[in-house]
Coordinates of C-alpha atoms and ligand atoms in Angstrom, one line a residue:
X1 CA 129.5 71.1 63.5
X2 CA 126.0 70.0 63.4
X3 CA 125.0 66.9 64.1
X4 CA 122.1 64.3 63.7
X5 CA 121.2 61.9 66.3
X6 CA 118.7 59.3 65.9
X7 CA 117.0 56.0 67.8
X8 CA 116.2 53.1 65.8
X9 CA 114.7 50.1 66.3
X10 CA 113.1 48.5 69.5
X11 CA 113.3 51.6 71.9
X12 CA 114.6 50.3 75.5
X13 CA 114.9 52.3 78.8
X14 CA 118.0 54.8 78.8
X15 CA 117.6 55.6 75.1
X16 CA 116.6 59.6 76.1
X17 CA 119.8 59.5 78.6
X18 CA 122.1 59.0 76.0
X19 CA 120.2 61.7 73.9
X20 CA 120.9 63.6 76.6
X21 CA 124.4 63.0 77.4
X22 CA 125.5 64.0 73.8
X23 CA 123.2 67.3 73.8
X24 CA 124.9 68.1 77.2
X25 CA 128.7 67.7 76.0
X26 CA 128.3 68.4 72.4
X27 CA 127.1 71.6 73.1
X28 CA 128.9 72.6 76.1
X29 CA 132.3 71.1 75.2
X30 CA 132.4 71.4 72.1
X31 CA 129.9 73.8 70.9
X32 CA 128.3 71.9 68.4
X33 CA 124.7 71.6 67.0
X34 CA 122.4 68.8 66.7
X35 CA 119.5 68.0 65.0
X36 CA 116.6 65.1 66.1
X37 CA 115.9 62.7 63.5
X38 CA 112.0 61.2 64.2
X39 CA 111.5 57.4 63.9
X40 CA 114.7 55.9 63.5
X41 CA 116.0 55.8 60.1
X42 CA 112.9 56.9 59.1
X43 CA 113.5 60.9 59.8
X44 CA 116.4 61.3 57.5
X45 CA 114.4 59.1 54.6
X46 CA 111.6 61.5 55.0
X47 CA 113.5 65.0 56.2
X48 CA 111.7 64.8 59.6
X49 CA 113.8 66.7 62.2
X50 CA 112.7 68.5 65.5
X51 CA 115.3 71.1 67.0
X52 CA 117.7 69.4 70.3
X53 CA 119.2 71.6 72.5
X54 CA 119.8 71.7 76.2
X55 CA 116.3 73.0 76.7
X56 CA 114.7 70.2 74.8
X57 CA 116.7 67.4 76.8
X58 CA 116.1 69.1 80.5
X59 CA 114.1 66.6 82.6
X60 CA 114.4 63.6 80.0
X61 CA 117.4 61.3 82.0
X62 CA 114.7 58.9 84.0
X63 CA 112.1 59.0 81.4
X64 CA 111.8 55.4 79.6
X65 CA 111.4 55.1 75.8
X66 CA 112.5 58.1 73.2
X67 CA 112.0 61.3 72.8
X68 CA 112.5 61.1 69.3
X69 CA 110.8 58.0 68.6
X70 CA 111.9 55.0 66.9
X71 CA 111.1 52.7 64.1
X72 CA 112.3 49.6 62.2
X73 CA 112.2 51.3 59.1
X74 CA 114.8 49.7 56.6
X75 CA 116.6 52.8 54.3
X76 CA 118.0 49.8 52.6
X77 CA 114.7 48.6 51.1
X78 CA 113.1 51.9 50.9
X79 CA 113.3 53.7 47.2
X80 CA 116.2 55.7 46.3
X81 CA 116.7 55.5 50.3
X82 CA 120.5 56.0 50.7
X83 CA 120.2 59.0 48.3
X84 CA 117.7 60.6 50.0
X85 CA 119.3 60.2 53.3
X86 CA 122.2 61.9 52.4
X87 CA 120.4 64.6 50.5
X88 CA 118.5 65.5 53.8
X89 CA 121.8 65.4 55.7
X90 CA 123.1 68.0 53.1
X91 CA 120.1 70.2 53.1
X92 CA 120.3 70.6 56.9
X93 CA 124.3 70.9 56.5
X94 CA 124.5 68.0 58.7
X95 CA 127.8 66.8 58.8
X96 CA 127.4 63.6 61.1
X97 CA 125.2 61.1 62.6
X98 CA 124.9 59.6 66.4
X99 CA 122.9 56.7 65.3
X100 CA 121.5 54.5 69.1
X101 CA 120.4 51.7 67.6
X102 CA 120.6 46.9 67.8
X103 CA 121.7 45.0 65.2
X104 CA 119.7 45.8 62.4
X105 CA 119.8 49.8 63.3
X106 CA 123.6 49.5 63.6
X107 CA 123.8 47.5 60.9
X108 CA 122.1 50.3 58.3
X109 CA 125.2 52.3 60.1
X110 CA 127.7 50.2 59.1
X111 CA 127.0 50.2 55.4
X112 CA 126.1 53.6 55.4
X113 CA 129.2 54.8 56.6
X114 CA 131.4 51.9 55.1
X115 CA 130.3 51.9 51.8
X116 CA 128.4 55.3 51.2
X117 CA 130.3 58.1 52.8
X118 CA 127.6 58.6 55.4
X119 CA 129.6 60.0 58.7
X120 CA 127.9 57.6 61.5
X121 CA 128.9 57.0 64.8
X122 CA 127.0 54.0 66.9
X123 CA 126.0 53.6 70.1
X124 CA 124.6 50.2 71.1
X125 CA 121.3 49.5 72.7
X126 CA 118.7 46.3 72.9
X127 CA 117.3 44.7 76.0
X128 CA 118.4 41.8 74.6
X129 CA 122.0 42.4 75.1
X130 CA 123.0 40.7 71.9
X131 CA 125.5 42.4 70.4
X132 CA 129.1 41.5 70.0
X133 CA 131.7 43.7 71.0
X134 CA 130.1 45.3 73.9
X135 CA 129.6 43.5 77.7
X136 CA 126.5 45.4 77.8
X137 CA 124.1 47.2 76.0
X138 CA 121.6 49.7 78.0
X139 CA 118.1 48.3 78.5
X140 CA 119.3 44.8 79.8
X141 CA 119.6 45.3 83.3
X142 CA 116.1 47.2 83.4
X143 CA 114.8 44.1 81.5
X144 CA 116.1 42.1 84.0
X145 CA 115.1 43.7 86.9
X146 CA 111.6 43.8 85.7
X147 CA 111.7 39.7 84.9
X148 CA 113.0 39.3 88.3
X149 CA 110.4 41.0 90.0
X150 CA 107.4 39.5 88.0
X151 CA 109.1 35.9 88.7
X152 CA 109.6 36.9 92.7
X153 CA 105.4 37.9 92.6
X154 CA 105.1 34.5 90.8
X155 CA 106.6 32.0 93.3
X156 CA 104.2 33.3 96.1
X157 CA 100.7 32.9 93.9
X158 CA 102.2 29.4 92.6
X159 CA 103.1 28.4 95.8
X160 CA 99.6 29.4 96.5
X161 CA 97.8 27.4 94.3
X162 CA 100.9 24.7 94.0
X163 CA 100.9 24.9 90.1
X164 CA 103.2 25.5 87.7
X165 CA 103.5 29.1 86.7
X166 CA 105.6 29.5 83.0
X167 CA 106.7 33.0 82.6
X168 CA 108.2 34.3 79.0
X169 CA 110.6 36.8 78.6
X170 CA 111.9 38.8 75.8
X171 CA 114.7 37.4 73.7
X172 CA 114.8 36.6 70.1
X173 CA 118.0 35.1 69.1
X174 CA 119.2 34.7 72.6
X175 CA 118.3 34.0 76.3
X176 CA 120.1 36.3 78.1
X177 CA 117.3 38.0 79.7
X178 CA 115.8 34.2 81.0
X179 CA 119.0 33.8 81.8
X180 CA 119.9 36.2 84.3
X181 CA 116.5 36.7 85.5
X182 CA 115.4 33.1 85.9
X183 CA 119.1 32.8 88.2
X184 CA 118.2 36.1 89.7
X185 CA 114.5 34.5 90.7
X186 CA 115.4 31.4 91.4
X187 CA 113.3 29.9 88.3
X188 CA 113.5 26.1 88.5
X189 CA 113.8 25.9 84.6
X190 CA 115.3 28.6 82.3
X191 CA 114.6 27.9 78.9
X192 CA 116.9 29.8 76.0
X193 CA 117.1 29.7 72.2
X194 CA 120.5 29.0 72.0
X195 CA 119.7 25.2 73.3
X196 CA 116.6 23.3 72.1
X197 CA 114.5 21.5 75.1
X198 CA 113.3 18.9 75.8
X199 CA 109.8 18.5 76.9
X200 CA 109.8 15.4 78.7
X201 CA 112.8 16.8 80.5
X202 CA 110.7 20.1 81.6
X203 CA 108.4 18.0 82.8
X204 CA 110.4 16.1 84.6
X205 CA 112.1 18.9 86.6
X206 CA 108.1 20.2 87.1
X207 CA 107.8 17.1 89.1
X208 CA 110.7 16.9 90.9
X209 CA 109.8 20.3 92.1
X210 CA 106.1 19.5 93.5
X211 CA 107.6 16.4 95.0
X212 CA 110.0 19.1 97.1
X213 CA 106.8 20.4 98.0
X214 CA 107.5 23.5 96.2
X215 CA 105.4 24.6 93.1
X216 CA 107.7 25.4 90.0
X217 CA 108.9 28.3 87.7
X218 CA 109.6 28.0 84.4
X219 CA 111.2 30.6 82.5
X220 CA 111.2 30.5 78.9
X221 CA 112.6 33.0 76.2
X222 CA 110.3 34.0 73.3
X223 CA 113.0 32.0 71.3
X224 CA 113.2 28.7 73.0
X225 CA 112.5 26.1 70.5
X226 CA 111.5 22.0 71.8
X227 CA 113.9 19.6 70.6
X228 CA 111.3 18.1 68.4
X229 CA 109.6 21.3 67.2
X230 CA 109.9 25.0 65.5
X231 CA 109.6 28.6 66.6
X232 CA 105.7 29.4 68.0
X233 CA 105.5 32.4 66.1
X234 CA 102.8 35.4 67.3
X235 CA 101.8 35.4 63.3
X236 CA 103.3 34.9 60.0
X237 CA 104.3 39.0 59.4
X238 CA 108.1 39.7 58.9
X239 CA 109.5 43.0 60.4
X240 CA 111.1 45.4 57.8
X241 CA 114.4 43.7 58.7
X242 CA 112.7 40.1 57.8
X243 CA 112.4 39.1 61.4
X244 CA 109.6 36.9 62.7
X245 CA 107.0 38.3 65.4
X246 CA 107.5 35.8 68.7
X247 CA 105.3 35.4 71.2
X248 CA 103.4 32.1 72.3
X249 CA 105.7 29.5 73.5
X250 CA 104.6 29.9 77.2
X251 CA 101.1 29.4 76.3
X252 CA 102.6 26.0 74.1
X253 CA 104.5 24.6 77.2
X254 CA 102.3 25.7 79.7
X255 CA 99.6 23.2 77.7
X256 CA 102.1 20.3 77.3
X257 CA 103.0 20.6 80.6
X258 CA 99.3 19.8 82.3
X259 CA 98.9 17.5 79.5
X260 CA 101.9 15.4 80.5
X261 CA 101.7 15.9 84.1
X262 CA 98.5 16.1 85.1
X263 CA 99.6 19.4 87.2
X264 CA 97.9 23.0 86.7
X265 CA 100.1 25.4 84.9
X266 CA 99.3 28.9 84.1
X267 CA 101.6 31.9 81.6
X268 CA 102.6 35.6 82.2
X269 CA 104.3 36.7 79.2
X270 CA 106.1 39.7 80.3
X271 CA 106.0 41.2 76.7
X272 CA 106.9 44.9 75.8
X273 CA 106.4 45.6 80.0
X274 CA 109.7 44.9 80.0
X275 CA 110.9 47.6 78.0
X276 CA 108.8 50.1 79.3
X277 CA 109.1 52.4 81.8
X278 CA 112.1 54.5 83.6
X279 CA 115.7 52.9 83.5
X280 CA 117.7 51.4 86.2
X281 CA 120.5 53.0 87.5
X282 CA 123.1 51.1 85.9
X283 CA 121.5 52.0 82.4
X284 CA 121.1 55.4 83.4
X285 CA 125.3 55.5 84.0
X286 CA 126.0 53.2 81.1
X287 CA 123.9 55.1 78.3
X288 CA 125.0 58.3 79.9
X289 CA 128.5 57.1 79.4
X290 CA 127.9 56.0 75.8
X291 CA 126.6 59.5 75.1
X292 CA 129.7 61.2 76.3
X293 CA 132.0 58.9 74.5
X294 CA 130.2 59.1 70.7
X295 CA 130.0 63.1 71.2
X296 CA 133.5 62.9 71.3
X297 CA 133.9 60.3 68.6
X298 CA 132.1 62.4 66.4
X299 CA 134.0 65.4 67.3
X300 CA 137.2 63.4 66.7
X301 CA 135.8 62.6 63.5
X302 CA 136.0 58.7 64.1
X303 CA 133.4 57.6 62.0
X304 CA 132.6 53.6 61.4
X305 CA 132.6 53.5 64.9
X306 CA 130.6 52.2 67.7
X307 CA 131.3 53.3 71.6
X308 CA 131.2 49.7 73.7
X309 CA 131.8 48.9 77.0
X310 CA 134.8 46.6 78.1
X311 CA 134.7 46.0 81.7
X312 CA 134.4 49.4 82.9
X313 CA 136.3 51.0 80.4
X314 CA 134.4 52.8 77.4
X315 CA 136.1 51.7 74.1
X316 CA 135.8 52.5 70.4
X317 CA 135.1 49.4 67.9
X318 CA 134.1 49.4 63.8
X319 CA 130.3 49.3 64.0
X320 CA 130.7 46.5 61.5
X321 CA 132.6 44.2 64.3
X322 CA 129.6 44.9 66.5
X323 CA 126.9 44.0 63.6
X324 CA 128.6 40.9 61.9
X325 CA 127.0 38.1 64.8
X326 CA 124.8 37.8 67.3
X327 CA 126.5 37.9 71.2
X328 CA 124.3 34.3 72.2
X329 CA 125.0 32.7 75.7
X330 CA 127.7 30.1 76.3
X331 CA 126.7 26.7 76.8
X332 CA 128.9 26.8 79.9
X333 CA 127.5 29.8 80.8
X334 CA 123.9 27.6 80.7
X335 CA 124.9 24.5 82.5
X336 CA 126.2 26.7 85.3
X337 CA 122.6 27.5 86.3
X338 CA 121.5 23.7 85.2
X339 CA 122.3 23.1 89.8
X340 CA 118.7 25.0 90.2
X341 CA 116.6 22.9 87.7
X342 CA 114.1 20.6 89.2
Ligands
F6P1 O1 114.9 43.5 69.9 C1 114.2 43.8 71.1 C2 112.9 43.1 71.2 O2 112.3 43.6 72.4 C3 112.9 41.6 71.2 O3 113.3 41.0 72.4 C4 111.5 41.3 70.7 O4 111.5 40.0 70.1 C5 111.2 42.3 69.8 O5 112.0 43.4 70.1 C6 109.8 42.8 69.8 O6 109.6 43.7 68.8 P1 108.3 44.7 68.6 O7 108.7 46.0 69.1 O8 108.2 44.7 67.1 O9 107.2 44.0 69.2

């Protein structure tokens, strides 16, 4: 069978071991043959393919982002675009897809393969760790281990200097990175989208802190919105899959904060640093595993569906299950770390 894999999306750190992984047992196992889509959706929209063998995925497990590139290109919106997906897929005689992709990638998928006859199989990725039906997506724990180093760096210099250091993480819809990382560093706010905060209260655990003698870390997600307030937005531009561009509300709080308290406060937003770069471990095993299990999805000709993980077990789901809403964190889940505030 030949066999089309493509990244789509935001890329994130163990996207090239899951490439890999598939090329490996695809070809080994099962003696199939694959093809490279470039850019995300965008390769089978515009018949751009490179050649993936072993040879071409030799050396490629530790290395961060994609070697086939990715984009947030929409086939939905795009002219004539489900037609001219398939017709690529039939000129190359390609008679599935591996599609690594978040919601909006996985989404395409769904319909695709749901309601056009397009043969997908999905494998879930984001460093946001937002989607339902898996524990974990690949990317997270790099993320995370990242944030947690930065904030570790940042308690010294704050202590330093005794002022308030506010460092924002990735995380759109929700705060998981801020989450873990901000428990992992011992932050002494974490801030998430999923709750709306209040200033006064920030402030209040900013003081508390410098009264311990102790200067504080606050760590926000992009997406964290003030109780009395709206998203800060980097700009006004939409991504092909209508989403907003984040960035900013560090810089925001950071400002209210010396306002309120009189106390210095600096940023560090983390940005696209945390997506760069070679994956941990853990995403090295979990892509790795991902890759095994949709190469033999494919092969089993299970299409609609998404490999997930479920404890430490490797599980099939409908991509659509993974796509229909967002995995955000509990609000128990976020009072649990509420003991380290202030
Ligand atoms: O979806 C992953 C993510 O890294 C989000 O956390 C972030 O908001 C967004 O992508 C940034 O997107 P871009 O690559 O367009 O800057």
């Amino acid at each position: 069978m030949r066999v089309g894999v493509l990244t789509g999306g935001g890329d994130c750190p163990g996207l090239n071991a899951v490439i890999r992984a598939v090329v490996r047992k695809g070809v080994q196992e099962y003696g199939h043959e694959f093809v490279g889509y470039r850019d995300g959706w965008r390769g089978p929209l515009e018949g751009r393919s490179v050649p993936l063998d072993i040879p071409a995925v030799r050396g490629i497990l530790p290395r961060g982002g994609t070697v086939l590139g990715s984009s947030r290109t929409n086939p939905l919106k795009a002219e004539n675009g489900i037609r001219r997906i398939k017709d690529t897929l039939a000129r190359q005689e390609v008679e599935a897809l591996i599609v690594i992709g978040g919601e909006d990638t996985l989404g395409v998928a769904a319909r695709l393969s749901d309601e056009h006859g397009v043969p997908c199989v999905g494998v879930p990725k984001t460093i946001d760790n937002d989607l339902s039906a898996t524990d974990y997506t690949f990317g997270f724990d790099t993320a995370v281990g990242i944030a947690t180093e930065a904030i570790d760096r940042l308690h010294t210099t704050a202590e330093s200097h005794m002022r308030v250091l506010v460092v924002e993480v990735m995380g759109r819809h929700a705060g998981w990175i801020a989450l873990h990382s901000g428990l992992a560093g011992g932050a002494n706010v974490i801030l998430i989208p999923e709750q709306r905060f209040d200033v006064d209260q920030v402030c209040a655990w900013v003081t508390s802190r410098f009264r311990a003698s102790y200067a504080p870390i606050v760590v926000t997600a992009e997406g964290a919105m003030p109780k009395d307030g709206d998203l800060v937005l980097k700009d006004g531009t939409l991504d092909p899959f209508g989403h907003v561009r984040l960035s900013g509300v560090g810089e925001w709080l950071a400002k209210e904060i010396e306002k309120r308290t009189g106390e210095e406060a600096r940023t560090t937003v983390l940005g696209h640093v945390q997506r760069g770069g070679t994956p941990s471990a853990f995403d090295r095993w979990l892509a790795t595993r991902f890759g095994l299990h949709a190469v033999d999805a494919v092969h089993e000709r299970d299409f609609g569906t998404m490999v997930a993980l479920r404890g430490t077990d490797i599980v099939r789901v409908p991509i659509a299950e993974a796509t229909a809403r967002l995995k955000t964190v509990d609000p128990g889940l976020y009072e649990e770390a509420g003991v380290f505030f202030g």
